[in-house]
Short mmCIF file of C-alpha atoms in Angstrom, two decimals:
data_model
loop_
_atom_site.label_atom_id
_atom_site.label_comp_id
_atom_site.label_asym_id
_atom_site.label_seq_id
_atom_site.Cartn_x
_atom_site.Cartn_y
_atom_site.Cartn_z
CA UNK A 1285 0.00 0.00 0.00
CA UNK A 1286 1.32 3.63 -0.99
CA UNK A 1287 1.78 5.72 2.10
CA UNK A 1288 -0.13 9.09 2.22
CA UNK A 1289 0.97 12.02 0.70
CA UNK A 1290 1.71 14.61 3.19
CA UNK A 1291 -0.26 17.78 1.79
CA UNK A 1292 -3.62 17.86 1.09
CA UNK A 1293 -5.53 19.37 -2.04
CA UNK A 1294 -2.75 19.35 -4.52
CA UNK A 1295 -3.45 18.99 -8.46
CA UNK A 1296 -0.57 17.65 -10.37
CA UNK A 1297 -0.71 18.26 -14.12
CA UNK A 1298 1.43 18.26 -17.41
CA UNK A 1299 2.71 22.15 -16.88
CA UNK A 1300 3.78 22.08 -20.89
CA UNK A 1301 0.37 21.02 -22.37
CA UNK A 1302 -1.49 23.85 -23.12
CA UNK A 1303 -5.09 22.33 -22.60
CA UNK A 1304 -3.94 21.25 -18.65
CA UNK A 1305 -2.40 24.17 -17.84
CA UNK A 1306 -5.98 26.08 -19.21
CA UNK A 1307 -7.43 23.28 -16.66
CA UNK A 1308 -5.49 24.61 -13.79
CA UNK A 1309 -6.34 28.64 -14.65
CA UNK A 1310 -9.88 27.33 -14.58
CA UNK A 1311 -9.84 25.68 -11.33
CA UNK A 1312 -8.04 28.65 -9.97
CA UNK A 1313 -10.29 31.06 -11.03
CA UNK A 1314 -13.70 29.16 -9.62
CA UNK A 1315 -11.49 28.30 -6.28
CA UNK A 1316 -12.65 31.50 -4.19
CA UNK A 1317 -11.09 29.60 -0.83
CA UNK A 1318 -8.17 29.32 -2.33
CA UNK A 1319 -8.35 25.03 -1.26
CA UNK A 1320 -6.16 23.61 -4.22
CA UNK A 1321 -2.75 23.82 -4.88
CA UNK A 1322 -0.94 23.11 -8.37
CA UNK A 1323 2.23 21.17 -8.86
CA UNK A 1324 3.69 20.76 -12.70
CA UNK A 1325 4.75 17.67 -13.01
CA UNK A 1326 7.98 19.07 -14.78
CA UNK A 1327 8.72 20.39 -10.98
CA UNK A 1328 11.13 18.76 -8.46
CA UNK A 1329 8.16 18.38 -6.57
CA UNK A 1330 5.47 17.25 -9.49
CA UNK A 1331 7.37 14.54 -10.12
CA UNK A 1332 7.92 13.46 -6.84
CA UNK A 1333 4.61 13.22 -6.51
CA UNK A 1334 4.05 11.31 -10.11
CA UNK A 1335 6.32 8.67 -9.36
CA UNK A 1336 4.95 7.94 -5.49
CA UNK A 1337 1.44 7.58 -7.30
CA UNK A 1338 2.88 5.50 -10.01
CA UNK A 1339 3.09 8.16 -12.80
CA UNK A 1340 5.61 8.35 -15.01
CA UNK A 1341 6.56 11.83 -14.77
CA UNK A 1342 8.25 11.09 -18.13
CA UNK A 1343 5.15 10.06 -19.62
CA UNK A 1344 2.04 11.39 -17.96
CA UNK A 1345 -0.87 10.17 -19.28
CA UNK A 1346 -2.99 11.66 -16.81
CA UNK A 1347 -3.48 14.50 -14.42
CA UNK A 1348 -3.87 13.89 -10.41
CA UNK A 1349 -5.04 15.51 -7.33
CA UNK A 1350 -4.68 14.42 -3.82
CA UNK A 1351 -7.68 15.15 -1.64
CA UNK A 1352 -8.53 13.90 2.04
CA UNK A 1353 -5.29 11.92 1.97
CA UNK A 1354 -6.32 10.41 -1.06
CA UNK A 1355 -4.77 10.32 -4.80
CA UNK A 1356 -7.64 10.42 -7.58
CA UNK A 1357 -6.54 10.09 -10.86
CA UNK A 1358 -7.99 10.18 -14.59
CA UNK A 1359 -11.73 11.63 -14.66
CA UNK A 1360 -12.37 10.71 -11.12
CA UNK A 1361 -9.24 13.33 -10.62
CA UNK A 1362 -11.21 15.69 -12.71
CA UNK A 1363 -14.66 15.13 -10.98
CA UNK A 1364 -13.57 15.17 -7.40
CA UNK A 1365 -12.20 19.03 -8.60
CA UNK A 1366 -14.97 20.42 -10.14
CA UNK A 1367 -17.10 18.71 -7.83
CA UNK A 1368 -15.56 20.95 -5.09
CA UNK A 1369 -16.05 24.35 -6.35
CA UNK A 1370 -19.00 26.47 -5.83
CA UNK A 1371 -21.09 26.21 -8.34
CA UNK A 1372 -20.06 22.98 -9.84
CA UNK A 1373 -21.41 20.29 -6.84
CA UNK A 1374 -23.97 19.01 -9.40
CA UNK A 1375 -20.66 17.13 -11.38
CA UNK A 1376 -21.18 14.72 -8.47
CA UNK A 1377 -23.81 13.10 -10.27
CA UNK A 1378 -21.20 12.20 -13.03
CA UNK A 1379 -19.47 9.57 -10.40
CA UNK A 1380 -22.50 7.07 -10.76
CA UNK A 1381 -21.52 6.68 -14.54
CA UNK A 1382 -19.01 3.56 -14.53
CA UNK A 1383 -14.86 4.14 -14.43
CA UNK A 1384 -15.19 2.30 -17.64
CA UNK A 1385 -16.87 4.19 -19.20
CA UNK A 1386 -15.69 7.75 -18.44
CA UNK A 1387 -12.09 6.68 -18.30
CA UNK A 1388 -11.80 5.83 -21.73
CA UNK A 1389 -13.12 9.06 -22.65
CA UNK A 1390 -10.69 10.85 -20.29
CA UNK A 1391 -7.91 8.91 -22.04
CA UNK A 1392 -8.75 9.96 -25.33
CA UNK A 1393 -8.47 13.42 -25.04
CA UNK A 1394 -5.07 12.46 -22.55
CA UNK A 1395 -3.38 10.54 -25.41
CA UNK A 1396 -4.33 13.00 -27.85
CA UNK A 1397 -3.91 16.25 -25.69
CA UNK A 1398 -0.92 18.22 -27.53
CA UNK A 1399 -1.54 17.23 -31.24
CA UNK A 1400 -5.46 18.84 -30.48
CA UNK A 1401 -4.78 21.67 -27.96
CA UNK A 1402 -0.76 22.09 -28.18
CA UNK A 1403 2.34 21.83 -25.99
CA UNK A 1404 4.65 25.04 -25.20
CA UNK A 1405 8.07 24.67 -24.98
CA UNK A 1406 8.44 25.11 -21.50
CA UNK A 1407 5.86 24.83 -17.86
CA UNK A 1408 3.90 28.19 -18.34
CA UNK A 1409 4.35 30.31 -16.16
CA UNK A 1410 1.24 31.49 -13.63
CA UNK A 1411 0.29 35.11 -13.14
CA UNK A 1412 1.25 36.48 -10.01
CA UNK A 1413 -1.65 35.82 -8.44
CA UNK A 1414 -1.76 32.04 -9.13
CA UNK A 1415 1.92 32.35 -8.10
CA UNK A 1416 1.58 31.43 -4.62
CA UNK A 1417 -0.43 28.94 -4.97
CA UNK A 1418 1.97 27.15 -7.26
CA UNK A 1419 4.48 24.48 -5.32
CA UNK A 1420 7.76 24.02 -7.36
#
């Protein structure tokens, strides 16, 4: 069994695709408390974190967050996000739809995430208001 991470509501994502690091300014911008944190997995950190959750930081085919002590991954990574922000509680319903069936999806646009949306040379770089929020 994988010991607990020690912080609580971090999002690790792919801080060179274009369409995850769009996820992130989203979530930022709908998180009025200020709950989640955002690790690239290009970071000392981010990939810390990948590879004690079993993604290679290499190769990340999917985004993560860690929330009550535990690591979601793939849509259900997605969901338990948006189904924390105000506004957004009714995604909860999503969950009774079957991981094999939403996974698949989630995978689709993962595998295919940088020929559709793009991939920048280097992690962008957050506003300075995002800034603090970012862990490195």
């Amino acid at each position: 069994m994988t010991e607990p991470w020690p912080d609580d509501d971090v999002i690790l994502y792919d801080g060179v695709c274009i369409f995850c690091s769009r996820w992130i300014q989203f979530v930022a911008k709908r998180d009025t408390d200020h709950r989640f944190r955002f690790t690239p997995i290009q970071s000392d950190y981010g990939s810390r974190l990948a590879r004690h959750f079993g993604i290679d930081p290499a190769d990340p085919d999917t985004n993560a967050v860690i929330h009550g002590g535990v690591a979601y991954v793939r849509s259900d990574a997605a969901l338990t996000v948006l189904s924390t922000l105000p506004g957004w509680q009714w995604v909860r319903v999503l969950f009774a739809m079957p991981k094999a069936l939403r996974n698949p999806v989630y995978s689709l646009i993962a595998t295919n995430r940088y020929r559709i949306f793009g991939k920048a040379e280097a992690c962008i770089v957050p506003d300075a208001g995002m800034r603090a929020r970012v862990i490195e």
